[in-house]
Amino acid sequence: MAVADEELVGAPPAPRKKSRLPMIIGLVVVLLALGGGGLAYKTMHAKAAAKNAKPAPKAELYLPLDPPFVVNFRDDDSLRYLQVGVTLMSHDADALAAAKAAEPVIRDALVSLFSSQEYSIISNTAGRDKLQAQALVVVRKIVQERLGKPGVDALYFTSFVMQ
């Protein structure tokens, strides 16, 4: 026997290298589980946020009815004049387009409404507010007939002069 063979026979066996493959597989599984859980958590939060999110408000669109309305009406003692500037507001462009197309009808209805008022009623804030609400109802009815929905959200008096 040679010296080299003797060293092998009397020497303790060389330690076996442990395989790292199970540890790598385990690490990959853990990372995938964490990634999948994080993705599920993020998706769940995104869905909840989308469900609870308020839709962005639509832009307010305005349609001034020019020129201002000028009507006369009777007071107890004399003939009086009323000049009213009116602007319509909607979040629906189709509603304002329908109002614009029906402007002669709207103007006629509002002239009738304004000229039927009594000075003692519309000379105070509550009376003007009531008249404004009545005018909005008139306009909404006309737009409803043409568009199938009221569409106009508000009616503003941009000027209000009585003499």
PDB file of C-alpha atoms in Angstrom, residues 19-150:
ATOM      1  CA  SER A  19     -27.364  20.501   0.230  1.00  0.00           C
ATOM      2  CA  ARG A  20     -28.725  24.070   0.319  1.00  0.00           C
ATOM      3  CA  LEU A  21     -31.509  23.224  -2.089  1.00  0.00           C
ATOM      4  CA  PRO A  22     -34.220  22.659   0.586  1.00  0.00           C
ATOM      5  CA  MET A  23     -33.318  25.965   2.251  1.00  0.00           C
ATOM      6  CA  ILE A  24     -33.502  27.846  -1.086  1.00  0.00           C
ATOM      7  CA  ILE A  25     -36.835  26.227  -1.940  1.00  0.00           C
ATOM      8  CA  GLY A  26     -38.190  27.111   1.508  1.00  0.00           C
ATOM      9  CA  LEU A  27     -37.008  30.716   1.147  1.00  0.00           C
ATOM     10  CA  VAL A  28     -38.656  31.002  -2.293  1.00  0.00           C
ATOM     11  CA  VAL A  29     -41.930  29.602  -0.900  1.00  0.00           C
ATOM     12  CA  VAL A  30     -41.887  32.081   1.996  1.00  0.00           C
ATOM     13  CA  LEU A  31     -41.172  35.013  -0.338  1.00  0.00           C
ATOM     14  CA  LEU A  32     -43.967  33.963  -2.701  1.00  0.00           C
ATOM     15  CA  ALA A  33     -46.392  33.636   0.206  1.00  0.00           C
ATOM     16  CA  LEU A  34     -45.475  37.086   1.526  1.00  0.00           C
ATOM     17  CA  GLY A  35     -45.735  38.600  -1.954  1.00  0.00           C
ATOM     18  CA  GLY A  36     -49.102  36.953  -2.601  1.00  0.00           C
ATOM     19  CA  GLY A  37     -50.426  38.069   0.792  1.00  0.00           C
ATOM     20  CA  GLY A  38     -49.204  41.606   0.188  1.00  0.00           C
ATOM     21  CA  LEU A  39     -50.822  41.662  -3.230  1.00  0.00           C
ATOM     22  CA  ALA A  40     -54.103  40.358  -1.810  1.00  0.00           C
ATOM     23  CA  TYR A  41     -53.968  42.978   0.979  1.00  0.00           C
ATOM     24  CA  LYS A  42     -53.244  45.773  -1.486  1.00  0.00           C
ATOM     25  CA  THR A  43     -56.021  44.632  -3.845  1.00  0.00           C
ATOM     26  CA  MET A  44     -58.498  44.434  -0.981  1.00  0.00           C
ATOM     27  CA  HIS A  45     -57.618  47.959   0.165  1.00  0.00           C
ATOM     28  CA  ALA A  46     -57.829  49.307  -3.391  1.00  0.00           C
ATOM     29  CA  LYS A  47     -61.301  47.816  -3.816  1.00  0.00           C
ATOM     30  CA  ALA A  48     -62.444  49.224  -0.464  1.00  0.00           C
ATOM     31  CA  ALA A  49     -61.043  52.655  -1.321  1.00  0.00           C
ATOM     32  CA  ALA A  50     -62.734  52.611  -4.724  1.00  0.00           C
ATOM     33  CA  LYS A  51     -66.013  51.590  -3.119  1.00  0.00           C
ATOM     34  CA  ASN A  52     -65.860  54.369  -0.522  1.00  0.00           C
ATOM     35  CA  ALA A  53     -64.484  57.047  -2.841  1.00  0.00           C
ATOM     36  CA  LYS A  54     -66.889  59.787  -3.780  1.00  0.00           C
ATOM     37  CA  PRO A  55     -67.148  60.490  -7.480  1.00  0.00           C
ATOM     38  CA  ALA A  56     -65.484  63.681  -8.564  1.00  0.00           C
ATOM     39  CA  PRO A  57     -68.042  66.472  -8.676  1.00  0.00           C
ATOM     40  CA  LYS A  58     -69.073  67.506 -12.133  1.00  0.00           C
ATOM     41  CA  ALA A  59     -68.334  71.036 -13.227  1.00  0.00           C
ATOM     42  CA  GLU A  60     -71.022  73.641 -12.779  1.00  0.00           C
ATOM     43  CA  LEU A  61     -72.211  75.000 -16.105  1.00  0.00           C
ATOM     44  CA  TYR A  62     -74.074  78.305 -16.419  1.00  0.00           C
ATOM     45  CA  LEU A  63     -76.492  79.738 -18.955  1.00  0.00           C
ATOM     46  CA  PRO A  64     -77.378  83.421 -18.536  1.00  0.00           C
ATOM     47  CA  LEU A  65     -80.762  84.332 -19.993  1.00  0.00           C
ATOM     48  CA  ASP A  66     -79.913  87.649 -21.635  1.00  0.00           C
ATOM     49  CA  PRO A  67     -81.215  90.284 -21.818  1.00  0.00           C
ATOM     50  CA  PRO A  68     -82.626  90.677 -18.288  1.00  0.00           C
ATOM     51  CA  PHE A  69     -86.377  90.382 -17.872  1.00  0.00           C
ATOM     52  CA  VAL A  70     -88.268  93.665 -17.569  1.00  0.00           C
ATOM     53  CA  VAL A  71     -91.920  93.432 -16.564  1.00  0.00           C
ATOM     54  CA  ASN A  72     -94.470  95.777 -15.112  1.00  0.00           C
ATOM     55  CA  PHE A  73     -96.932  94.891 -12.404  1.00  0.00           C
ATOM     56  CA  ARG A  74     -99.467  96.729 -10.293  1.00  0.00           C
ATOM     57  CA  ASP A  75     -98.976  97.930  -6.816  1.00  0.00           C
ATOM     58  CA  ASP A  76    -101.959  99.151  -4.790  1.00  0.00           C
ATOM     59  CA  ASP A  77    -101.344 102.724  -5.860  1.00  0.00           C
ATOM     60  CA  SER A  78     -99.256 102.691  -9.005  1.00  0.00           C
ATOM     61  CA  LEU A  79     -97.655 100.807 -11.837  1.00  0.00           C
ATOM     62  CA  ARG A  80     -94.277  99.309 -10.938  1.00  0.00           C
ATOM     63  CA  TYR A  81     -91.404  97.825 -12.922  1.00  0.00           C
ATOM     64  CA  LEU A  82     -89.246  94.829 -12.182  1.00  0.00           C
ATOM     65  CA  GLN A  83     -85.950  94.023 -13.869  1.00  0.00           C
ATOM     66  CA  VAL A  84     -84.548  90.547 -13.167  1.00  0.00           C
ATOM     67  CA  GLY A  85     -81.333  89.021 -14.478  1.00  0.00           C
ATOM     68  CA  VAL A  86     -81.585  85.207 -14.532  1.00  0.00           C
ATOM     69  CA  THR A  87     -78.844  82.590 -14.885  1.00  0.00           C
ATOM     70  CA  LEU A  88     -79.417  78.839 -14.960  1.00  0.00           C
ATOM     71  CA  MET A  89     -76.939  76.365 -13.457  1.00  0.00           C
ATOM     72  CA  SER A  90     -76.620  72.676 -14.243  1.00  0.00           C
ATOM     73  CA  HIS A  91     -74.057  69.897 -14.069  1.00  0.00           C
ATOM     74  CA  ASP A  92     -75.487  68.497 -17.310  1.00  0.00           C
ATOM     75  CA  ALA A  93     -74.506  70.162 -20.587  1.00  0.00           C
ATOM     76  CA  ASP A  94     -77.449  68.494 -22.356  1.00  0.00           C
ATOM     77  CA  ALA A  95     -79.886  70.149 -19.949  1.00  0.00           C
ATOM     78  CA  LEU A  96     -78.455  73.589 -20.667  1.00  0.00           C
ATOM     79  CA  ALA A  97     -78.528  72.874 -24.396  1.00  0.00           C
ATOM     80  CA  ALA A  98     -82.210  71.961 -24.081  1.00  0.00           C
ATOM     81  CA  ALA A  99     -82.837  75.139 -22.066  1.00  0.00           C
ATOM     82  CA  LYS A 100     -81.014  77.212 -24.695  1.00  0.00           C
ATOM     83  CA  ALA A 101     -83.093  75.647 -27.471  1.00  0.00           C
ATOM     84  CA  ALA A 102     -86.285  76.352 -25.498  1.00  0.00           C
ATOM     85  CA  GLU A 103     -85.250  79.858 -24.416  1.00  0.00           C
ATOM     86  CA  PRO A 104     -88.250  81.614 -26.026  1.00  0.00           C
ATOM     87  CA  VAL A 105     -90.622  79.276 -24.167  1.00  0.00           C
ATOM     88  CA  ILE A 106     -88.713  79.748 -20.901  1.00  0.00           C
ATOM     89  CA  ARG A 107     -88.646  83.543 -21.310  1.00  0.00           C
ATOM     90  CA  ASP A 108     -92.408  83.601 -21.967  1.00  0.00           C
ATOM     91  CA  ALA A 109     -93.143  81.487 -18.889  1.00  0.00           C
ATOM     92  CA  LEU A 110     -90.867  83.614 -16.690  1.00  0.00           C
ATOM     93  CA  VAL A 111     -92.346  86.896 -17.973  1.00  0.00           C
ATOM     94  CA  SER A 112     -95.803  85.588 -17.056  1.00  0.00           C
ATOM     95  CA  LEU A 113     -94.560  84.532 -13.624  1.00  0.00           C
ATOM     96  CA  PHE A 114     -92.732  87.790 -12.885  1.00  0.00           C
ATOM     97  CA  SER A 115     -95.554  90.049 -14.069  1.00  0.00           C
ATOM     98  CA  SER A 116     -98.094  88.267 -11.853  1.00  0.00           C
ATOM     99  CA  GLN A 117     -96.237  89.133  -8.656  1.00  0.00           C
ATOM    100  CA  GLU A 118     -97.322  91.578  -5.978  1.00  0.00           C
ATOM    101  CA  TYR A 119     -94.950  94.304  -4.839  1.00  0.00           C
ATOM    102  CA  SER A 120     -95.650  93.703  -1.155  1.00  0.00           C
ATOM    103  CA  ILE A 121     -94.592  90.057  -1.473  1.00  0.00           C
ATOM    104  CA  ILE A 122     -91.430  90.311  -3.590  1.00  0.00           C
ATOM    105  CA  SER A 123     -90.138  93.413  -1.821  1.00  0.00           C
ATOM    106  CA  ASN A 124     -88.690  91.258   0.989  1.00  0.00           C
ATOM    107  CA  THR A 125     -86.127  88.453   1.009  1.00  0.00           C
ATOM    108  CA  ALA A 126     -88.587  85.642   1.685  1.00  0.00           C
ATOM    109  CA  GLY A 127     -90.736  86.766  -1.246  1.00  0.00           C
ATOM    110  CA  ARG A 128     -87.732  86.889  -3.595  1.00  0.00           C
ATOM    111  CA  ASP A 129     -86.651  83.431  -2.454  1.00  0.00           C
ATOM    112  CA  LYS A 130     -90.152  82.083  -3.095  1.00  0.00           C
ATOM    113  CA  LEU A 131     -90.212  83.701  -6.549  1.00  0.00           C
ATOM    114  CA  GLN A 132     -86.800  82.192  -7.322  1.00  0.00           C
ATOM    115  CA  ALA A 133     -88.046  78.723  -6.324  1.00  0.00           C
ATOM    116  CA  GLN A 134     -91.161  79.156  -8.482  1.00  0.00           C
ATOM    117  CA  ALA A 135     -89.042  80.241 -11.449  1.00  0.00           C
ATOM    118  CA  LEU A 136     -86.833  77.156 -11.033  1.00  0.00           C
ATOM    119  CA  VAL A 137     -89.909  74.906 -11.049  1.00  0.00           C
ATOM    120  CA  VAL A 138     -91.128  76.568 -14.279  1.00  0.00           C
ATOM    121  CA  VAL A 139     -87.756  76.117 -16.007  1.00  0.00           C
ATOM    122  CA  ARG A 140     -87.361  72.518 -14.836  1.00  0.00           C
ATOM    123  CA  LYS A 141     -90.813  71.648 -16.163  1.00  0.00           C
ATOM    124  CA  ILE A 142     -89.974  73.026 -19.622  1.00  0.00           C
ATOM    125  CA  VAL A 143     -86.596  71.239 -19.735  1.00  0.00           C
ATOM    126  CA  GLN A 144     -88.265  68.023 -18.487  1.00  0.00           C
ATOM    127  CA  GLU A 145     -90.710  68.125 -21.404  1.00  0.00           C
ATOM    128  CA  ARG A 146     -87.860  68.376 -23.918  1.00  0.00           C
ATOM    129  CA  LEU A 147     -85.117  66.290 -22.355  1.00  0.00           C
ATOM    130  CA  GLY A 148     -86.980  63.764 -20.221  1.00  0.00           C
ATOM    131  CA  LYS A 149     -85.318  64.955 -17.022  1.00  0.00           C
ATOM    132  CA  PRO A 150     -85.369  68.292 -15.158  1.00  0.00           C
TER     133      PRO A 150
END
